Amino acid sequence: MPQQQAGPRAPDRALVARLAVGDERALGELYDRHGTMAYSLALAIVRERADAEEVVADAFGQVWRNAASYDPGRGSVAGWLATITRSRALDLVRARGRRVRAMERAAQADNDGLAPPDRRIERGEARRLVARSLGELPEPQRRVIELAYFGGLSQTEIAAELHEPLGTVKTRIRAGLEKLRGSLAPLLSGGES
């Protein structure tokens, strides 16, 4: 059965205005118009189809949450969406790079000359100290640190995940790391206190 036109196509800005008041259908219309562009951009940056799909989902989620902040004076809706998509894609690439570097550092630590039994004992003690120190942090600080260092999320991704302002996330990470630095001083100084 042929589809009938429901009337003239609403401008992108009108869709964003509808999003800002919670109109889910407007999100679908915006996705129909710009989803292919967002996916192509994400794929060009992250180079993996599954990652590109995740980036697009995150980008449209951010558009949904932040529709009220769209400023038509700063550019088109398509440009705004492309900027969000690019940022999400670069955050993913950076997180991937951090994970790779952490794995490389861990592999290098295995080859630093300590006998394996000594290394296992040292690692066990370090793990217990880190776990205890993390457990002593206030829940909000511990949560953002776990998402950043164990989850590989960027600060922006953490803010989106927790529905918290980016500044709050940055403050919690900084405060939590300062507390950890203090409680892990013996480990960081090689056991000398």
mmCIF file of N, CA and C in Angstrom, residues 68-185:
data_model
loop_
_atom_site.group_PDB
_atom_site.id
_atom_site.type_symbol
_atom_site.label_atom_id
_atom_site.label_comp_id
_atom_site.label_asym_id
_atom_site.label_seq_id
_atom_site.Cartn_x
_atom_site.Cartn_y
_atom_site.Cartn_z
ATOM 1 N N ALA A 68 17.185 20.752 24.411
ATOM 2 C CA ALA A 68 16.881 22.123 24.841
ATOM 3 C C ALA A 68 18.099 23.029 24.742
ATOM 4 N N SER A 69 19.290 22.456 24.690
ATOM 5 C CA SER A 69 20.506 23.281 24.632
ATOM 6 C C SER A 69 20.917 23.634 23.199
ATOM 7 N N TYR A 70 20.207 23.101 22.210
ATOM 8 C CA TYR A 70 20.551 23.409 20.822
ATOM 9 C C TYR A 70 20.365 24.905 20.563
ATOM 10 N N ASP A 71 21.395 25.523 19.966
ATOM 11 C CA ASP A 71 21.366 26.949 19.650
ATOM 12 C C ASP A 71 21.431 27.107 18.135
ATOM 13 N N PRO A 72 20.312 27.478 17.497
ATOM 14 C CA PRO A 72 20.311 27.608 16.040
ATOM 15 C C PRO A 72 21.297 28.659 15.540
ATOM 16 N N GLY A 73 21.666 29.600 16.390
ATOM 17 C CA GLY A 73 22.630 30.618 15.992
ATOM 18 C C GLY A 73 24.037 30.082 15.804
ATOM 19 N N ARG A 74 24.294 28.891 16.314
ATOM 20 C CA ARG A 74 25.640 28.314 16.215
ATOM 21 C C ARG A 74 25.779 27.345 15.049
ATOM 22 N N GLY A 75 24.682 27.065 14.345
ATOM 23 C CA GLY A 75 24.786 26.183 13.195
ATOM 24 C C GLY A 75 23.533 25.362 12.998
ATOM 25 N N SER A 76 23.562 24.553 11.961
ATOM 26 C CA SER A 76 22.404 23.734 11.605
ATOM 27 C C SER A 76 22.280 22.543 12.566
ATOM 28 N N VAL A 77 21.121 21.925 12.542
ATOM 29 C CA VAL A 77 20.895 20.722 13.338
ATOM 30 C C VAL A 77 21.835 19.615 12.862
ATOM 31 N N ALA A 78 21.999 19.493 11.539
ATOM 32 C CA ALA A 78 22.901 18.466 10.996
ATOM 33 C C ALA A 78 24.334 18.698 11.474
ATOM 34 N N GLY A 79 24.753 19.951 11.499
ATOM 35 C CA GLY A 79 26.100 20.268 11.994
ATOM 36 C C GLY A 79 26.248 19.962 13.469
ATOM 37 N N TRP A 80 25.213 20.287 14.249
ATOM 38 C CA TRP A 80 25.206 20.002 15.689
ATOM 39 C C TRP A 80 25.304 18.500 15.925
ATOM 40 N N LEU A 81 24.511 17.733 15.186
ATOM 41 C CA LEU A 81 24.529 16.283 15.319
ATOM 42 C C LEU A 81 25.879 15.708 14.882
ATOM 43 N N ALA A 82 26.455 16.243 13.822
ATOM 44 C CA ALA A 82 27.767 15.774 13.361
ATOM 45 C C ALA A 82 28.833 16.046 14.418
ATOM 46 N N THR A 83 28.757 17.201 15.073
ATOM 47 C CA THR A 83 29.724 17.531 16.121
ATOM 48 C C THR A 83 29.594 16.569 17.293
ATOM 49 N N ILE A 84 28.369 16.281 17.686
ATOM 50 C CA ILE A 84 28.138 15.337 18.787
ATOM 51 C C ILE A 84 28.652 13.954 18.400
ATOM 52 N N THR A 85 28.343 13.512 17.192
ATOM 53 C CA THR A 85 28.779 12.190 16.724
ATOM 54 C C THR A 85 30.301 12.109 16.693
ATOM 55 N N ARG A 86 30.928 13.139 16.162
ATOM 56 C CA ARG A 86 32.393 13.168 16.104
ATOM 57 C C ARG A 86 32.986 13.087 17.510
ATOM 58 N N SER A 87 32.435 13.846 18.443
ATOM 59 C CA SER A 87 32.943 13.824 19.823
ATOM 60 C C SER A 87 32.802 12.450 20.456
ATOM 61 N N ARG A 88 31.639 11.814 20.272
ATOM 62 C CA ARG A 88 31.420 10.469 20.827
ATOM 63 C C ARG A 88 32.405 9.480 20.198
ATOM 64 N N ALA A 89 32.626 9.590 18.887
ATOM 65 C CA ALA A 89 33.539 8.677 18.200
ATOM 66 C C ALA A 89 34.975 8.865 18.692
ATOM 67 N N LEU A 90 35.402 10.116 18.831
ATOM 68 C CA LEU A 90 36.760 10.374 19.322
ATOM 69 C C LEU A 90 36.923 9.915 20.763
ATOM 70 N N ASP A 91 35.877 10.083 21.584
ATOM 71 C CA ASP A 91 35.932 9.576 22.961
ATOM 72 C C ASP A 91 36.149 8.066 22.960
ATOM 73 N N LEU A 92 35.459 7.363 22.063
ATOM 74 C CA LEU A 92 35.608 5.917 21.979
ATOM 75 C C LEU A 92 37.014 5.531 21.538
ATOM 76 N N VAL A 93 37.548 6.242 20.551
ATOM 77 C CA VAL A 93 38.905 5.962 20.076
ATOM 78 C C VAL A 93 39.916 6.205 21.201
ATOM 79 N N ARG A 94 39.743 7.300 21.934
ATOM 80 C CA ARG A 94 40.652 7.593 23.054
ATOM 81 C C ARG A 94 40.565 6.514 24.128
ATOM 82 N N ALA A 95 39.352 6.093 24.467
ATOM 83 C CA ALA A 95 39.177 5.050 25.477
ATOM 84 C C ALA A 95 39.833 3.753 25.020
ATOM 85 N N ARG A 96 39.683 3.425 23.750
ATOM 86 C CA ARG A 96 40.306 2.231 23.193
ATOM 87 C C ARG A 96 41.832 2.339 23.319
ATOM 88 N N GLY A 97 42.375 3.518 23.026
ATOM 89 C CA GLY A 97 43.821 3.737 23.141
ATOM 90 C C GLY A 97 44.310 3.599 24.564
ATOM 91 N N ARG A 98 43.524 4.103 25.526
ATOM 92 C CA ARG A 98 43.907 3.970 26.932
ATOM 93 C C ARG A 98 43.949 2.512 27.346
ATOM 94 N N ARG A 99 42.956 1.744 26.891
ATOM 95 C CA ARG A 99 42.937 0.316 27.238
ATOM 96 C C ARG A 99 44.151 -0.403 26.653
ATOM 97 N N VAL A 100 44.498 -0.088 25.412
ATOM 98 C CA VAL A 100 45.654 -0.722 24.775
ATOM 99 C C VAL A 100 46.933 -0.362 25.532
ATOM 100 N N ARG A 101 47.090 0.924 25.880
ATOM 101 C CA ARG A 101 48.299 1.336 26.614
ATOM 102 C C ARG A 101 48.370 0.667 27.980
ATOM 103 N N ALA A 102 47.237 0.528 28.652
ATOM 104 C CA ALA A 102 47.227 -0.140 29.960
ATOM 105 C C ALA A 102 47.639 -1.602 29.820
ATOM 106 N N MET A 103 47.152 -2.254 28.769
ATOM 107 C CA MET A 103 47.534 -3.640 28.551
ATOM 108 C C MET A 103 49.021 -3.753 28.213
ATOM 109 N N GLU A 104 49.546 -2.814 27.448
ATOM 110 C CA GLU A 104 50.974 -2.828 27.120
ATOM 111 C C GLU A 104 51.814 -2.618 28.381
ATOM 112 N N ARG A 105 51.385 -1.699 29.246
ATOM 113 C CA ARG A 105 52.119 -1.474 30.509
ATOM 114 C C ARG A 105 52.094 -2.724 31.375
ATOM 115 N N ALA A 106 50.943 -3.404 31.416
ATOM 116 C CA ALA A 106 50.837 -4.622 32.210
ATOM 117 C C ALA A 106 51.757 -5.710 31.650
ATOM 118 N N ALA A 107 51.808 -5.819 30.334
ATOM 119 C CA ALA A 107 52.689 -6.815 29.709
ATOM 120 C C ALA A 107 54.147 -6.486 29.999
ATOM 121 N N GLN A 108 54.491 -5.219 29.960
ATOM 122 C CA GLN A 108 55.866 -4.802 30.260
ATOM 123 C C GLN A 108 56.219 -5.097 31.714
ATOM 124 N N ALA A 109 55.246 -4.910 32.606
ATOM 125 C CA ALA A 109 55.487 -5.179 34.025
ATOM 126 C C ALA A 109 55.811 -6.655 34.252
ATOM 127 N N ASP A 110 55.246 -7.525 33.423
ATOM 128 C CA ASP A 110 55.545 -8.950 33.547
ATOM 129 C C ASP A 110 56.993 -9.252 33.182
ATOM 130 N N ASN A 111 57.618 -8.373 32.417
ATOM 131 C CA ASN A 111 58.971 -8.625 31.934
ATOM 132 C C ASN A 111 60.011 -7.746 32.620
ATOM 133 N N ASP A 112 59.709 -7.267 33.828
ATOM 134 C CA ASP A 112 60.638 -6.311 34.453
ATOM 135 C C ASP A 112 61.715 -6.969 35.313
ATOM 136 N N GLY A 113 61.868 -8.281 35.223
ATOM 137 C CA GLY A 113 62.990 -8.925 35.884
ATOM 138 C C GLY A 113 62.670 -9.592 37.205
ATOM 139 N N LEU A 114 61.508 -9.394 37.779
ATOM 140 C CA LEU A 114 61.180 -10.073 39.029
ATOM 141 C C LEU A 114 60.815 -11.513 38.742
ATOM 142 N N ALA A 115 61.154 -12.377 39.650
ATOM 143 C CA ALA A 115 60.762 -13.771 39.500
ATOM 144 C C ALA A 115 59.241 -13.865 39.610
ATOM 145 N N PRO A 116 58.612 -14.734 38.853
ATOM 146 C CA PRO A 116 57.150 -14.819 38.865
ATOM 147 C C PRO A 116 56.513 -14.966 40.252
ATOM 148 N N PRO A 117 57.019 -15.816 41.158
ATOM 149 C CA PRO A 117 56.373 -15.904 42.469
ATOM 150 C C PRO A 117 56.429 -14.564 43.224
ATOM 151 N N ASP A 118 57.570 -13.861 43.135
ATOM 152 C CA ASP A 118 57.687 -12.570 43.800
ATOM 153 C C ASP A 118 56.695 -11.575 43.199
ATOM 154 N N ARG A 119 56.547 -11.611 41.902
ATOM 155 C CA ARG A 119 55.637 -10.693 41.211
ATOM 156 C C ARG A 119 54.192 -10.978 41.637
ATOM 157 N N ARG A 120 53.830 -12.259 41.746
ATOM 158 C CA ARG A 120 52.454 -12.598 42.149
ATOM 159 C C ARG A 120 52.175 -12.101 43.564
ATOM 160 N N ILE A 121 53.110 -12.254 44.466
ATOM 161 C CA ILE A 121 52.929 -11.786 45.847
ATOM 162 C C ILE A 121 52.794 -10.270 45.860
ATOM 163 N N GLU A 122 53.676 -9.593 45.134
ATOM 164 C CA GLU A 122 53.633 -8.128 45.071
ATOM 165 C C GLU A 122 52.307 -7.640 44.487
ATOM 166 N N ARG A 123 51.862 -8.286 43.422
ATOM 167 C CA ARG A 123 50.587 -7.899 42.802
ATOM 168 C C ARG A 123 49.419 -8.139 43.749
ATOM 169 N N GLY A 124 49.438 -9.262 44.448
ATOM 170 C CA GLY A 124 48.352 -9.564 45.397
ATOM 171 C C GLY A 124 48.259 -8.505 46.480
ATOM 172 N N GLU A 125 49.408 -8.107 47.021
ATOM 173 C CA GLU A 125 49.426 -7.064 48.055
ATOM 174 C C GLU A 125 48.936 -5.735 47.476
ATOM 175 N N ALA A 126 49.390 -5.429 46.278
ATOM 176 C CA ALA A 126 48.970 -4.177 45.643
ATOM 177 C C ALA A 126 47.467 -4.179 45.382
ATOM 178 N N ARG A 127 46.938 -5.304 44.905
ATOM 179 C CA ARG A 127 45.498 -5.392 44.646
ATOM 180 C C ARG A 127 44.692 -5.183 45.922
ATOM 181 N N ARG A 128 45.137 -5.807 47.012
ATOM 182 C CA ARG A 128 44.422 -5.648 48.286
ATOM 183 C C ARG A 128 44.445 -4.204 48.748
ATOM 184 N N LEU A 129 45.593 -3.549 48.612
ATOM 185 C CA LEU A 129 45.703 -2.155 49.034
ATOM 186 C C LEU A 129 44.831 -1.248 48.167
ATOM 187 N N VAL A 130 44.840 -1.480 46.868
ATOM 188 C CA VAL A 130 44.010 -0.673 45.960
ATOM 189 C C VAL A 130 42.530 -0.913 46.245
ATOM 190 N N ALA A 131 42.135 -2.182 46.405
ATOM 191 C CA ALA A 131 40.725 -2.494 46.682
ATOM 192 C C ALA A 131 40.277 -1.853 47.996
ATOM 193 N N ARG A 132 41.117 -1.939 49.026
ATOM 194 C CA ARG A 132 40.774 -1.325 50.314
ATOM 195 C C ARG A 132 40.649 0.186 50.164
ATOM 196 N N SER A 133 41.596 0.791 49.459
ATOM 197 C CA SER A 133 41.578 2.246 49.276
ATOM 198 C C SER A 133 40.361 2.687 48.473
ATOM 199 N N LEU A 134 40.022 1.945 47.425
ATOM 200 C CA LEU A 134 38.820 2.266 46.653
ATOM 201 C C LEU A 134 37.578 2.129 47.521
ATOM 202 N N GLY A 135 37.535 1.096 48.344
ATOM 203 C CA GLY A 135 36.388 0.867 49.221
ATOM 204 C C GLY A 135 36.191 1.966 50.246
ATOM 205 N N GLU A 136 37.260 2.680 50.572
ATOM 206 C CA GLU A 136 37.167 3.759 51.552
ATOM 207 C C GLU A 136 36.684 5.074 50.950
ATOM 208 N N LEU A 137 36.654 5.142 49.618
ATOM 209 C CA LEU A 137 36.184 6.373 48.965
ATOM 210 C C LEU A 137 34.671 6.502 49.093
ATOM 211 N N PRO A 138 34.163 7.733 49.117
ATOM 212 C CA PRO A 138 32.704 7.911 49.040
ATOM 213 C C PRO A 138 32.190 7.298 47.733
ATOM 214 N N GLU A 139 31.001 6.740 47.769
ATOM 215 C CA GLU A 139 30.420 6.048 46.615
ATOM 216 C C GLU A 139 30.489 6.860 45.322
ATOM 217 N N PRO A 140 30.107 8.153 45.294
ATOM 218 C CA PRO A 140 30.157 8.886 44.019
ATOM 219 C C PRO A 140 31.573 8.976 43.437
ATOM 220 N N GLN A 141 32.581 9.146 44.298
ATOM 221 C CA GLN A 141 33.965 9.220 43.811
ATOM 222 C C GLN A 141 34.430 7.854 43.323
ATOM 223 N N ARG A 142 34.110 6.815 44.083
ATOM 224 C CA ARG A 142 34.523 5.468 43.690
ATOM 225 C C ARG A 142 33.892 5.093 42.352
ATOM 226 N N ARG A 143 32.631 5.419 42.166
ATOM 227 C CA ARG A 143 31.908 5.048 40.946
ATOM 228 C C ARG A 143 32.547 5.676 39.701
ATOM 229 N N VAL A 144 32.862 6.972 39.754
ATOM 230 C CA VAL A 144 33.434 7.620 38.567
ATOM 231 C C VAL A 144 34.837 7.092 38.280
ATOM 232 N N ILE A 145 35.597 6.800 39.317
ATOM 233 C CA ILE A 145 36.948 6.255 39.113
ATOM 234 C C ILE A 145 36.866 4.856 38.506
ATOM 235 N N GLU A 146 35.939 4.039 38.985
ATOM 236 C CA GLU A 146 35.782 2.704 38.418
ATOM 237 C C GLU A 146 35.370 2.775 36.950
ATOM 238 N N LEU A 147 34.445 3.683 36.620
ATOM 239 C CA LEU A 147 34.019 3.815 35.228
ATOM 240 C C LEU A 147 35.163 4.288 34.337
ATOM 241 N N ALA A 148 35.995 5.189 34.872
ATOM 242 C CA ALA A 148 37.099 5.720 34.075
ATOM 243 C C ALA A 148 38.212 4.693 33.898
ATOM 244 N N TYR A 149 38.647 4.074 34.982
ATOM 245 C CA TYR A 149 39.844 3.242 34.919
ATOM 246 C C TYR A 149 39.573 1.773 34.648
ATOM 247 N N PHE A 150 38.430 1.280 35.091
ATOM 248 C CA PHE A 150 38.122 -0.121 34.843
ATOM 249 C C PHE A 150 37.149 -0.274 33.689
ATOM 250 N N GLY A 151 36.292 0.736 33.483
ATOM 251 C CA GLY A 151 35.339 0.692 32.391
ATOM 252 C C GLY A 151 35.860 1.318 31.113
ATOM 253 N N GLY A 152 36.966 2.080 31.213
ATOM 254 C CA GLY A 152 37.558 2.701 30.039
ATOM 255 C C GLY A 152 36.748 3.847 29.459
ATOM 256 N N LEU A 153 35.839 4.423 30.259
ATOM 257 C CA LEU A 153 35.012 5.516 29.763
ATOM 258 C C LEU A 153 35.718 6.859 29.907
ATOM 259 N N SER A 154 35.442 7.748 28.988
ATOM 260 C CA SER A 154 35.951 9.116 29.107
ATOM 261 C C SER A 154 35.101 9.853 30.128
ATOM 262 N N GLN A 155 35.558 11.020 30.555
ATOM 263 C CA GLN A 155 34.792 11.805 31.517
ATOM 264 C C GLN A 155 33.436 12.190 30.934
ATOM 265 N N THR A 156 33.401 12.502 29.655
ATOM 266 C CA THR A 156 32.137 12.851 28.996
ATOM 267 C C THR A 156 31.190 11.658 28.993
ATOM 268 N N GLU A 157 31.713 10.473 28.708
ATOM 269 C CA GLU A 157 30.877 9.269 28.717
ATOM 270 C C GLU A 157 30.358 8.973 30.117
ATOM 271 N N ILE A 158 31.200 9.201 31.124
ATOM 272 C CA ILE A 158 30.771 8.985 32.514
ATOM 273 C C ILE A 158 29.636 9.940 32.864
ATOM 274 N N ALA A 159 29.789 11.202 32.478
ATOM 275 C CA ALA A 159 28.735 12.191 32.754
ATOM 276 C C ALA A 159 27.419 11.763 32.122
ATOM 277 N N ALA A 160 27.482 11.273 30.888
ATOM 278 C CA ALA A 160 26.262 10.815 30.209
ATOM 279 C C ALA A 160 25.686 9.578 30.900
ATOM 280 N N GLU A 161 26.554 8.641 31.254
ATOM 281 C CA GLU A 161 26.127 7.400 31.908
ATOM 282 C C GLU A 161 25.427 7.672 33.237
ATOM 283 N N LEU A 162 25.981 8.606 34.007
ATOM 284 C CA LEU A 162 25.444 8.892 35.338
ATOM 285 C C LEU A 162 24.427 10.034 35.342
ATOM 286 N N HIS A 163 24.220 10.642 34.184
ATOM 287 C CA HIS A 163 23.315 11.795 34.084
ATOM 288 C C HIS A 163 23.737 12.897 35.060
ATOM 289 N N GLU A 164 25.030 13.169 35.075
ATOM 290 C CA GLU A 164 25.626 14.193 35.928
ATOM 291 C C GLU A 164 26.327 15.214 35.048
ATOM 292 N N PRO A 165 26.441 16.458 35.516
ATOM 293 C CA PRO A 165 27.206 17.447 34.748
ATOM 294 C C PRO A 165 28.671 17.035 34.639
ATOM 295 N N LEU A 166 29.298 17.380 33.520
ATOM 296 C CA LEU A 166 30.698 17.028 33.288
ATOM 297 C C LEU A 166 31.587 17.597 34.391
ATOM 298 N N GLY A 167 31.322 18.815 34.826
ATOM 299 C CA GLY A 167 32.123 19.421 35.891
ATOM 300 C C GLY A 167 32.064 18.627 37.182
ATOM 301 N N THR A 168 30.905 18.089 37.503
ATOM 302 C CA THR A 168 30.750 17.268 38.709
ATOM 303 C C THR A 168 31.592 16.005 38.594
ATOM 304 N N VAL A 169 31.560 15.382 37.427
ATOM 305 C CA VAL A 169 32.343 14.160 37.206
ATOM 306 C C VAL A 169 33.833 14.466 37.355
ATOM 307 N N LYS A 170 34.289 15.551 36.741
ATOM 308 C CA LYS A 170 35.708 15.914 36.826
ATOM 309 C C LYS A 170 36.122 16.171 38.275
ATOM 310 N N THR A 171 35.281 16.866 39.029
ATOM 311 C CA THR A 171 35.584 17.163 40.433
ATOM 312 C C THR A 171 35.662 15.875 41.246
ATOM 313 N N ARG A 172 34.720 14.970 41.020
ATOM 314 C CA ARG A 172 34.721 13.702 41.765
ATOM 315 C C ARG A 172 35.956 12.867 41.441
ATOM 316 N N ILE A 173 36.333 12.832 40.168
ATOM 317 C CA ILE A 173 37.528 12.065 39.795
ATOM 318 C C ILE A 173 38.761 12.674 40.455
ATOM 319 N N ARG A 174 38.891 13.989 40.363
ATOM 320 C CA ARG A 174 40.055 14.659 40.944
ATOM 321 C C ARG A 174 40.128 14.415 42.457
ATOM 322 N N ALA A 175 39.008 14.607 43.153
ATOM 323 C CA ALA A 175 38.996 14.415 44.614
ATOM 324 C C ALA A 175 39.287 12.962 44.975
ATOM 325 N N GLY A 176 38.682 12.038 44.244
ATOM 326 C CA GLY A 176 38.912 10.621 44.518
ATOM 327 C C GLY A 176 40.356 10.214 44.282
ATOM 328 N N LEU A 177 40.954 10.724 43.199
ATOM 329 C CA LEU A 177 42.355 10.389 42.915
ATOM 330 C C LEU A 177 43.295 10.978 43.963
ATOM 331 N N GLU A 178 42.976 12.164 44.449
ATOM 332 C CA GLU A 178 43.805 12.743 45.517
ATOM 333 C C GLU A 178 43.758 11.873 46.767
ATOM 334 N N LYS A 179 42.566 11.398 47.128
ATOM 335 C CA LYS A 179 42.440 10.515 48.300
ATOM 336 C C LYS A 179 43.174 9.198 48.059
ATOM 337 N N LEU A 180 43.037 8.649 46.854
ATOM 338 C CA LEU A 180 43.744 7.402 46.549
ATOM 339 C C LEU A 180 45.255 7.594 46.596
ATOM 340 N N ARG A 181 45.720 8.703 46.050
ATOM 341 C CA ARG A 181 47.155 8.990 46.052
ATOM 342 C C ARG A 181 47.688 8.982 47.486
ATOM 343 N N GLY A 182 46.925 9.588 48.382
ATOM 344 C CA GLY A 182 47.346 9.615 49.785
ATOM 345 C C GLY A 182 47.359 8.234 50.408
ATOM 346 N N SER A 183 46.312 7.448 50.182
ATOM 347 C CA SER A 183 46.248 6.134 50.818
ATOM 348 C C SER A 183 47.158 5.108 50.148
ATOM 349 N N LEU A 184 47.533 5.363 48.894
ATOM 350 C CA LEU A 184 48.407 4.424 48.177
ATOM 351 C C LEU A 184 49.867 4.895 48.176
ATOM 352 N N ALA A 185 50.179 5.912 48.942
ATOM 353 C CA ALA A 185 51.546 6.448 48.971
ATOM 354 C C ALA A 185 52.593 5.356 49.231
#
